[in-house]
mmCIF file of C-alpha atoms and ligand atoms in Angstrom:
data_model
loop_
_atom_site.group_PDB
_atom_site.id
_atom_site.type_symbol
_atom_site.label_atom_id
_atom_site.label_comp_id
_atom_site.label_asym_id
_atom_site.label_seq_id
_atom_site.Cartn_x
_atom_site.Cartn_y
_atom_site.Cartn_z
ATOM 1 C CA MET J 1 -2.247 -38.633 28.032
ATOM 2 C CA SER J 2 -6.163 -39.111 27.249
ATOM 3 C CA GLY J 3 -8.213 -38.145 29.281
ATOM 4 C CA HIS J 4 -6.520 -35.860 30.706
ATOM 5 C CA GLN J 5 -6.177 -32.416 30.458
ATOM 6 C CA TYR J 6 -3.511 -29.884 30.088
ATOM 7 C CA VAL J 7 -3.169 -25.851 30.036
ATOM 8 C CA TRP J 8 0.072 -24.595 29.056
ATOM 9 C CA ILE J 9 1.366 -21.468 31.571
ATOM 10 C CA ASN J 10 4.197 -19.922 30.582
ATOM 11 C CA GLY J 11 6.382 -22.991 29.045
ATOM 12 C CA ASP J 12 4.885 -25.738 31.398
ATOM 13 C CA LEU J 13 2.017 -27.842 30.286
ATOM 14 C CA VAL J 14 -0.193 -28.229 33.418
ATOM 15 C CA PRO J 15 -2.379 -30.389 34.506
ATOM 16 C CA GLN J 16 -6.093 -28.445 34.016
ATOM 17 C CA GLU J 17 -7.197 -28.937 37.780
ATOM 18 C CA ARG J 18 -3.506 -27.202 39.041
ATOM 19 C CA ALA J 19 -3.711 -24.820 36.499
ATOM 20 C CA PHE J 20 -4.058 -21.443 38.162
ATOM 21 C CA VAL J 21 -3.961 -17.244 37.258
ATOM 22 C CA PRO J 22 -2.155 -15.168 39.967
ATOM 23 C CA LEU J 23 -4.483 -13.107 41.806
ATOM 24 C CA TYR J 24 -2.992 -9.578 40.327
ATOM 25 C CA ASP J 25 -2.204 -11.078 37.013
ATOM 26 C CA HIS J 26 -4.006 -7.593 34.987
ATOM 27 C CA GLY J 27 -5.690 -9.280 32.589
ATOM 28 C CA MET J 28 -7.974 -10.400 35.742
ATOM 29 C CA LEU J 29 -7.365 -6.883 37.403
ATOM 30 C CA TYR J 30 -8.073 -4.911 34.185
ATOM 31 C CA GLY J 31 -8.862 -6.772 31.218
ATOM 32 C CA ASP J 32 -5.492 -6.217 30.227
ATOM 33 C CA GLY J 33 -5.018 -8.972 27.942
ATOM 34 C CA LEU J 34 -5.701 -10.326 24.625
ATOM 35 C CA PHE J 35 -6.541 -13.571 23.355
ATOM 36 C CA GLU J 36 -7.043 -15.321 20.223
ATOM 37 C CA GLY J 37 -10.194 -18.931 19.583
ATOM 38 C CA ILE J 38 -8.784 -21.588 17.088
ATOM 39 C CA ARG J 39 -10.216 -24.216 16.215
ATOM 40 C CA VAL J 40 -8.881 -28.063 15.898
ATOM 41 C CA TYR J 41 -10.519 -29.887 12.810
ATOM 42 C CA ASN J 42 -9.335 -33.398 12.245
ATOM 43 C CA ASN J 43 -6.108 -33.215 13.735
ATOM 44 C CA ARG J 44 -5.124 -29.957 12.277
ATOM 45 C CA VAL J 45 -4.936 -26.543 13.776
ATOM 46 C CA PHE J 46 -6.611 -24.224 11.229
ATOM 47 C CA LYS J 47 -5.142 -21.118 10.482
ATOM 48 C CA LEU J 48 -2.626 -21.430 12.801
ATOM 49 C CA GLU J 49 -0.724 -18.517 11.460
ATOM 50 C CA GLU J 50 -2.855 -16.615 10.595
ATOM 51 C CA HIS J 51 -4.252 -16.668 14.645
ATOM 52 C CA VAL J 52 -0.978 -16.545 15.549
ATOM 53 C CA ALA J 53 0.162 -13.166 13.605
ATOM 54 C CA ARG J 54 -2.886 -11.524 14.677
ATOM 55 C CA LEU J 55 -2.254 -12.375 18.390
ATOM 56 C CA TYR J 56 0.794 -10.222 17.317
ATOM 57 C CA GLY J 57 -0.647 -7.400 16.076
ATOM 58 C CA SER J 58 -2.807 -7.509 18.911
ATOM 59 C CA ALA J 59 0.024 -7.398 21.321
ATOM 60 C CA GLN J 60 2.050 -4.575 19.257
ATOM 61 C CA ALA J 61 -1.082 -1.900 19.667
ATOM 62 C CA LEU J 62 -0.856 -2.518 23.649
ATOM 63 C CA ASN J 63 2.551 -2.532 23.885
ATOM 64 C CA ILE J 64 2.725 -6.471 25.656
ATOM 65 C CA VAL J 65 6.004 -7.717 24.197
ATOM 66 C CA LEU J 66 5.374 -11.996 24.307
ATOM 67 C CA PRO J 67 7.808 -13.129 25.766
ATOM 68 C CA ALA J 68 8.693 -16.067 22.889
ATOM 69 C CA ALA J 69 8.876 -15.379 19.463
ATOM 70 C CA PRO J 70 5.822 -16.579 16.427
ATOM 71 C CA ALA J 71 7.526 -19.655 15.678
ATOM 72 C CA ALA J 72 7.430 -20.534 19.998
ATOM 73 C CA ILE J 73 4.096 -19.688 19.803
ATOM 74 C CA ARG J 74 2.847 -21.922 17.067
ATOM 75 C CA ALA J 75 4.758 -25.010 18.951
ATOM 76 C CA ALA J 76 3.170 -24.188 22.113
ATOM 77 C CA ILE J 77 -0.022 -24.625 20.481
ATOM 78 C CA LEU J 78 0.797 -27.634 18.419
ATOM 79 C CA GLY J 79 2.303 -28.882 21.703
ATOM 80 C CA THR J 80 -1.182 -28.381 24.237
ATOM 81 C CA ALA J 81 -2.768 -29.488 21.064
ATOM 82 C CA ARG J 82 -1.126 -33.194 20.935
ATOM 83 C CA ALA J 83 -1.701 -32.861 25.119
ATOM 84 C CA ASN J 84 -4.963 -32.601 24.941
ATOM 85 C CA GLY J 85 -5.761 -35.196 22.026
ATOM 86 C CA HIS J 86 -8.730 -33.662 20.876
ATOM 87 C CA ALA J 87 -9.286 -34.687 17.032
ATOM 88 C CA ASN J 88 -11.451 -31.804 17.074
ATOM 89 C CA GLY J 89 -11.011 -28.877 19.146
ATOM 90 C CA TYR J 90 -10.918 -25.291 20.336
ATOM 91 C CA ILE J 91 -7.927 -23.617 21.257
ATOM 92 C CA ARG J 92 -7.489 -20.571 23.447
ATOM 93 C CA VAL J 93 -4.646 -18.323 23.703
ATOM 94 C CA THR J 94 -4.597 -16.017 26.277
ATOM 95 C CA VAL J 95 -2.178 -13.214 26.760
ATOM 96 C CA THR J 96 -1.955 -11.110 29.493
ATOM 97 C CA ARG J 97 0.557 -7.844 30.552
ATOM 98 C CA GLY J 98 1.969 -9.727 33.364
ATOM 99 C CA THR J 99 1.037 -9.675 37.333
ATOM 100 C CA GLY J 100 1.165 -6.717 39.250
ATOM 101 C CA LEU J 101 -1.053 -4.434 41.130
ATOM 102 C CA GLY J 102 -1.502 -1.724 39.749
ATOM 103 C CA LEU J 103 -2.751 0.307 36.835
ATOM 104 C CA ASP J 104 1.182 1.703 35.771
ATOM 105 C CA PRO J 105 3.157 -0.978 33.997
ATOM 106 C CA LYS J 106 6.014 -0.044 35.082
ATOM 107 C CA HIS J 107 4.547 -1.974 38.643
ATOM 108 C CA ILE J 108 4.489 -5.426 36.255
ATOM 109 C CA LYS J 109 7.797 -7.477 37.636
ATOM 110 C CA THR J 110 7.138 -10.849 35.230
ATOM 111 C CA PRO J 111 6.984 -11.176 31.806
ATOM 112 C CA ALA J 112 4.123 -10.890 30.330
ATOM 113 C CA ASN J 113 1.951 -14.538 30.702
ATOM 114 C CA VAL J 114 0.953 -16.868 28.226
ATOM 115 C CA TYR J 115 -2.561 -19.508 28.743
ATOM 116 C CA ILE J 116 -3.057 -21.718 26.100
ATOM 117 C CA SER J 117 -6.045 -24.665 26.623
ATOM 118 C CA CYS J 118 -7.664 -26.211 24.109
ATOM 119 C CA GLU J 119 -11.447 -27.793 24.804
ATOM 120 C CA GLN J 120 -14.021 -29.503 22.715
ATOM 121 C CA LEU J 121 -16.788 -26.954 21.883
ATOM 122 C CA SER J 122 -19.792 -26.868 20.129
ATOM 123 C CA LEU J 123 -21.726 -23.342 20.165
ATOM 124 C CA TYR J 124 -24.428 -24.110 18.974
ATOM 125 C CA PRO J 125 -26.973 -27.469 18.492
ATOM 126 C CA GLN J 126 -26.207 -28.989 15.652
ATOM 127 C CA GLU J 127 -29.417 -28.693 14.247
ATOM 128 C CA MET J 128 -28.916 -24.896 14.434
ATOM 129 C CA TYR J 129 -26.540 -25.499 11.488
ATOM 130 C CA GLU J 130 -29.731 -27.102 9.446
ATOM 131 C CA THR J 131 -32.725 -24.849 10.851
ATOM 132 C CA GLY J 132 -30.705 -21.246 11.351
ATOM 133 C CA LEU J 133 -30.461 -18.936 13.936
ATOM 134 C CA ILE J 134 -32.611 -16.573 15.481
ATOM 135 C CA VAL J 135 -31.160 -12.670 15.085
ATOM 136 C CA ALA J 136 -31.918 -9.565 17.446
ATOM 137 C CA THR J 137 -30.718 -6.308 16.835
ATOM 138 C CA VAL J 138 -28.717 -5.116 20.376
ATOM 139 C CA SER J 139 -29.125 -1.579 21.832
ATOM 140 C CA THR J 140 -25.310 -2.385 23.039
ATOM 141 C CA ARG J 141 -23.483 0.234 20.127
ATOM 142 C CA LEU J 142 -19.712 -1.269 18.612
ATOM 143 C CA PRO J 143 -16.999 0.372 20.734
ATOM 144 C CA SER J 144 -16.444 2.965 18.182
ATOM 145 C CA PRO J 145 -12.092 2.866 17.108
ATOM 146 C CA ASP J 146 -11.252 5.825 18.235
ATOM 147 C CA VAL J 147 -11.910 4.292 21.973
ATOM 148 C CA ILE J 148 -11.444 0.665 21.617
ATOM 149 C CA ASP J 149 -9.522 -0.345 17.961
ATOM 150 C CA PRO J 150 -11.552 -4.066 16.950
ATOM 151 C CA ARG J 151 -8.396 -5.118 15.470
ATOM 152 C CA VAL J 152 -6.806 -5.453 18.998
ATOM 153 C CA LYS J 153 -8.989 -8.646 20.424
ATOM 154 C CA CYS J 154 -8.215 -7.641 23.973
ATOM 155 C CA THR J 155 -10.071 -8.969 26.841
ATOM 156 C CA GLY J 156 -11.406 -6.250 28.664
ATOM 157 C CA LYS J 157 -13.904 -5.187 25.132
ATOM 158 C CA TYR J 158 -15.381 -8.192 25.525
ATOM 159 C CA ILE J 159 -17.837 -6.780 27.985
ATOM 160 C CA ASN J 160 -19.277 -4.914 25.675
ATOM 161 C CA ASN J 161 -19.940 -7.982 23.944
ATOM 162 C CA ILE J 162 -21.049 -10.542 26.967
ATOM 163 C CA LEU J 163 -23.713 -7.512 27.878
ATOM 164 C CA ALA J 164 -24.996 -7.396 23.946
ATOM 165 C CA LYS J 165 -25.123 -11.986 23.869
ATOM 166 C CA ALA J 166 -27.441 -11.497 27.206
ATOM 167 C CA GLU J 167 -29.361 -8.952 25.638
ATOM 168 C CA ALA J 168 -29.794 -10.928 22.527
ATOM 169 C CA ASN J 169 -31.134 -14.150 24.577
ATOM 170 C CA ARG J 170 -33.181 -12.509 27.071
ATOM 171 C CA GLN J 171 -35.494 -11.438 23.652
ATOM 172 C CA GLY J 172 -35.159 -15.470 22.716
ATOM 173 C CA ALA J 173 -32.281 -14.903 19.775
ATOM 174 C CA GLY J 174 -29.144 -16.793 20.108
ATOM 175 C CA GLU J 175 -27.038 -14.170 18.387
ATOM 176 C CA GLY J 176 -26.917 -9.775 18.718
ATOM 177 C CA LEU J 177 -26.418 -7.781 16.160
ATOM 178 C CA MET J 178 -24.277 -4.618 17.127
ATOM 179 C CA LEU J 179 -24.469 -1.449 15.028
ATOM 180 C CA THR J 180 -21.734 1.122 15.084
ATOM 181 C CA ARG J 181 -23.034 4.456 16.651
ATOM 182 C CA GLU J 182 -24.257 6.060 13.958
ATOM 183 C CA GLY J 183 -26.310 2.884 13.033
ATOM 184 C CA TYR J 184 -24.787 0.562 10.473
ATOM 185 C CA VAL J 185 -24.384 -2.847 10.580
ATOM 186 C CA GLY J 186 -21.232 -4.266 12.333
ATOM 187 C CA GLU J 187 -20.835 -7.781 13.695
ATOM 188 C CA ALA J 188 -22.464 -10.623 16.128
ATOM 189 C CA THR J 189 -21.041 -10.579 19.259
ATOM 190 C CA GLY J 190 -18.778 -13.228 18.754
ATOM 191 C CA ASP J 191 -19.081 -13.397 14.924
ATOM 192 C CA ASN J 192 -19.166 -11.860 11.428
ATOM 193 C CA LEU J 193 -22.617 -11.100 9.401
ATOM 194 C CA PHE J 194 -23.137 -11.400 5.440
ATOM 195 C CA LEU J 195 -25.914 -11.416 3.406
ATOM 196 C CA VAL J 196 -26.789 -12.993 -0.218
ATOM 197 C CA LYS J 197 -28.707 -10.229 -2.505
ATOM 198 C CA ASN J 198 -29.519 -11.520 -6.219
ATOM 199 C CA GLY J 199 -26.597 -13.882 -5.748
ATOM 200 C CA ALA J 200 -24.157 -11.745 -4.107
ATOM 201 C CA LEU J 201 -22.508 -11.641 -0.677
ATOM 202 C CA THR J 202 -21.810 -8.284 1.183
ATOM 203 C CA THR J 203 -20.803 -8.262 4.246
ATOM 204 C CA PRO J 204 -19.659 -4.700 6.550
ATOM 205 C CA PRO J 205 -16.289 -3.467 6.172
ATOM 206 C CA ALA J 206 -13.954 -3.941 8.094
ATOM 207 C CA SER J 207 -12.964 -0.151 8.887
ATOM 208 C CA LEU J 208 -16.329 0.268 10.072
ATOM 209 C CA GLY J 209 -14.894 -0.671 13.875
ATOM 210 C CA ILE J 210 -15.783 -4.505 13.460
ATOM 211 C CA LEU J 211 -12.892 -7.955 14.187
ATOM 212 C CA GLN J 212 -11.937 -8.839 10.240
ATOM 213 C CA GLY J 213 -12.558 -12.016 11.271
ATOM 214 C CA ILE J 214 -10.001 -15.488 9.652
ATOM 215 C CA THR J 215 -13.365 -17.476 9.062
ATOM 216 C CA ARG J 216 -14.457 -14.124 7.356
ATOM 217 C CA ASP J 217 -11.336 -13.899 5.269
ATOM 218 C CA THR J 218 -11.683 -17.434 4.444
ATOM 219 C CA VAL J 219 -15.698 -17.305 3.248
ATOM 220 C CA ILE J 220 -14.804 -14.724 1.075
ATOM 221 C CA ASP J 221 -11.666 -16.427 -0.547
ATOM 222 C CA LEU J 222 -14.723 -19.410 -0.894
ATOM 223 C CA ALA J 223 -16.785 -17.491 -2.051
ATOM 224 C CA LEU J 224 -14.422 -15.831 -4.480
ATOM 225 C CA GLY J 225 -13.029 -19.200 -5.325
ATOM 226 C CA MET J 226 -16.997 -20.388 -6.873
ATOM 227 C CA GLY J 227 -17.429 -17.148 -8.821
ATOM 228 C CA LEU J 228 -19.675 -15.346 -6.346
ATOM 229 C CA SER J 229 -19.205 -11.775 -6.180
ATOM 230 C CA VAL J 230 -18.662 -10.453 -2.166
ATOM 231 C CA THR J 231 -18.544 -6.647 -1.506
ATOM 232 C CA GLU J 232 -17.957 -4.960 1.765
ATOM 233 C CA PRO J 233 -20.588 -1.686 1.282
ATOM 234 C CA LEU J 234 -22.023 0.278 4.304
ATOM 235 C CA ILE J 235 -24.873 -2.241 5.390
ATOM 236 C CA THR J 236 -28.376 -0.805 7.477
ATOM 237 C CA LEU J 237 -31.087 -2.928 8.888
ATOM 238 C CA TYR J 238 -32.981 -2.555 6.039
ATOM 239 C CA ASP J 239 -30.365 -4.639 3.599
ATOM 240 C CA VAL J 240 -30.821 -7.312 6.148
ATOM 241 C CA TYR J 241 -34.323 -7.831 6.572
ATOM 242 C CA ASN J 242 -34.637 -7.701 2.511
ATOM 243 C CA ALA J 243 -31.933 -9.640 2.309
ATOM 244 C CA ASP J 244 -32.132 -13.548 0.557
ATOM 245 C CA GLU J 245 -30.108 -15.250 2.542
ATOM 246 C CA ALA J 246 -28.101 -14.510 5.734
ATOM 247 C CA PHE J 247 -25.261 -16.329 7.627
ATOM 248 C CA LEU J 248 -22.709 -15.698 10.416
ATOM 249 C CA THR J 249 -19.310 -16.531 10.517
ATOM 250 C CA GLY J 250 -16.906 -16.906 13.438
ATOM 251 C CA THR J 251 -14.201 -19.600 15.224
ATOM 252 C CA ALA J 252 -16.555 -20.874 17.481
ATOM 253 C CA ALA J 253 -19.496 -20.706 15.491
ATOM 254 C CA GLU J 254 -18.197 -21.441 12.476
ATOM 255 C CA VAL J 255 -20.696 -20.532 9.367
ATOM 256 C CA ILE J 256 -24.208 -20.594 10.617
ATOM 257 C CA PRO J 257 -27.414 -19.688 8.857
ATOM 258 C CA ALA J 258 -29.271 -17.064 10.193
ATOM 259 C CA VAL J 259 -32.885 -16.756 9.585
ATOM 260 C CA GLN J 260 -35.086 -14.543 11.443
ATOM 261 C CA PHE J 261 -33.804 -10.794 12.241
ATOM 262 C CA ASP J 262 -35.618 -9.291 15.021
ATOM 263 C CA GLY J 263 -38.720 -10.889 13.891
ATOM 264 C CA ARG J 264 -38.465 -10.539 10.225
ATOM 265 C CA THR J 265 -37.987 -13.805 8.077
ATOM 266 C CA ILE J 266 -35.438 -14.119 6.283
ATOM 267 C CA GLY J 267 -35.944 -15.080 2.755
ATOM 268 C CA ASP J 268 -38.181 -17.772 3.177
ATOM 269 C CA GLY J 269 -37.353 -19.234 6.326
ATOM 270 C CA LYS J 270 -34.795 -21.734 5.697
ATOM 271 C CA PRO J 271 -31.082 -21.628 5.171
ATOM 272 C CA GLY J 272 -30.297 -20.559 1.588
ATOM 273 C CA PRO J 273 -28.723 -22.305 -1.363
ATOM 274 C CA ILE J 274 -25.690 -20.249 -1.663
ATOM 275 C CA THR J 275 -25.013 -20.433 2.258
ATOM 276 C CA ARG J 276 -25.624 -24.050 2.400
ATOM 277 C CA ARG J 277 -22.719 -24.352 -0.348
ATOM 278 C CA LEU J 278 -20.576 -22.615 1.539
ATOM 279 C CA ILE J 279 -21.099 -24.479 4.548
ATOM 280 C CA ALA J 280 -19.979 -27.282 2.958
ATOM 281 C CA ALA J 281 -17.253 -25.958 1.215
ATOM 282 C CA PHE J 282 -15.934 -24.363 4.658
ATOM 283 C CA ARG J 283 -16.584 -27.992 6.247
ATOM 284 C CA LYS J 284 -14.238 -30.325 3.202
ATOM 285 C CA HIS J 285 -12.020 -27.051 3.584
ATOM 286 C CA THR J 286 -10.988 -27.301 7.731
ATOM 287 C CA GLN J 287 -10.975 -30.632 7.125
ATOM 288 C CA THR J 288 -8.220 -30.663 4.445
ATOM 289 C CA THR J 289 -5.971 -27.761 5.500
ATOM 290 C CA GLY J 290 -4.285 -26.486 8.883
ATOM 291 C CA VAL J 291 -1.171 -27.424 10.467
ATOM 292 C CA PRO J 292 -0.904 -31.510 11.264
ATOM 293 C CA VAL J 293 -0.874 -31.229 15.559
ATOM 294 C CA GLY J 294 1.916 -34.241 14.922
HETATM 295 N N1 PXG P 301 -16.180 -11.234 15.878
HETATM 296 C C1 PXG P 301 -16.310 -10.927 16.884
HETATM 297 C C2 PXG P 301 -16.402 -9.435 17.522
HETATM 298 C C3 PXG P 301 -14.974 -11.952 17.759
HETATM 299 O O1 PXG P 301 -15.044 -11.476 18.563
HETATM 300 C C4 PXG P 301 -15.103 -12.643 15.240
HETATM 301 C C5 PXG P 301 -15.664 -11.386 14.652
HETATM 302 C C6 PXG P 301 -14.770 -13.942 14.675
HETATM 303 O O2 PXG P 301 -13.346 -14.178 14.418
HETATM 304 P P1 PXG P 301 -12.598 -14.933 13.554
HETATM 305 O O3 PXG P 301 -11.119 -14.958 13.364
HETATM 306 O O4 PXG P 301 -13.050 -16.053 14.828
HETATM 307 O O5 PXG P 301 -13.305 -15.591 11.998
HETATM 308 C C7 PXG P 301 -14.995 -13.098 16.975
HETATM 309 C C8 PXG P 301 -14.161 -14.576 16.954
HETATM 310 C C9 PXG P 301 -13.941 -16.905 22.907
HETATM 311 C C10 PXG P 301 -14.682 -15.877 21.824
HETATM 312 O O6 PXG P 301 -14.567 -17.427 23.598
HETATM 313 C C11 PXG P 301 -13.860 -15.928 20.117
HETATM 314 C C12 PXG P 301 -14.738 -14.880 19.518
HETATM 315 C C13 PXG P 301 -15.780 -14.833 19.354
HETATM 316 C C14 PXG P 301 -16.885 -15.545 20.745
HETATM 317 C C15 PXG P 301 -15.706 -15.912 21.793
HETATM 318 O O7 PXG P 301 -12.265 -17.624 22.392
HETATM 319 N N2 PXG P 301 -13.861 -14.582 18.671
#
């Protein structure tokens, strides 16, 4: 099937050019849905179980009932990856509450809609992983957890992240760093932040209202495996500006060094040694773990 692209929609693999979303899909009308971005490395789906578990966690929080059990969704993800034939790719799973006009979920007469696609994706040019990213703090704040719980990876919340990303772009930065309303450092628009100071790693605590990234968890495990210390203190911009090294983690961005924040150069302005070691370890890890696409 190579060459053609397929999208899995509610149980069927449909050629991409014939894959449509209903006009009154609640995700389309109100951002009433959730999603996961998942990587395929070397014909293996990375952290499949973790991503599907997070998807079900988001669904449970939004009271959206998925029309299939986790094993069936995992099989559908693997099947979509297989049909599209990318040895290295990016899978996007989107679930919406269903199709129906009006806020009231009673108007929805369909089961939840499930869409799965697989594409090739490089978020940043390869040389940026060598030279490092420029990051700007943005004025767009993280929504507080009493408004939108960050552990719910719901589509609607991403308007904030899109505006933050555009704000960063306007400042000539590749990513935007978002703060909580209290001014603590939270996360970037689609990635988590790590700092290195005196050989030890820090990253903002998940309880602050950030997404507990699966790449973040992976990097914490790899760092601990190397004997490095990892803690989750409250971080302010002072800590960021005075770090020895910094990097971002996310499924799309992978592990990418950050060498400048708001015009302050981090360390000597080049990706640091611990960052480089973690990038190498992450790349090695992704090649051999993961569920074979088959
Ligand atoms: N923070 C936020 C706000 C995210 O959306 C991460 C951190 C990193 O989490 P993972 O689990 O990927 O390590 C994310 C990741 C997309 C897309 O278009 C998805 C994300 C980010 C940007 C784009 O599918 N999620």
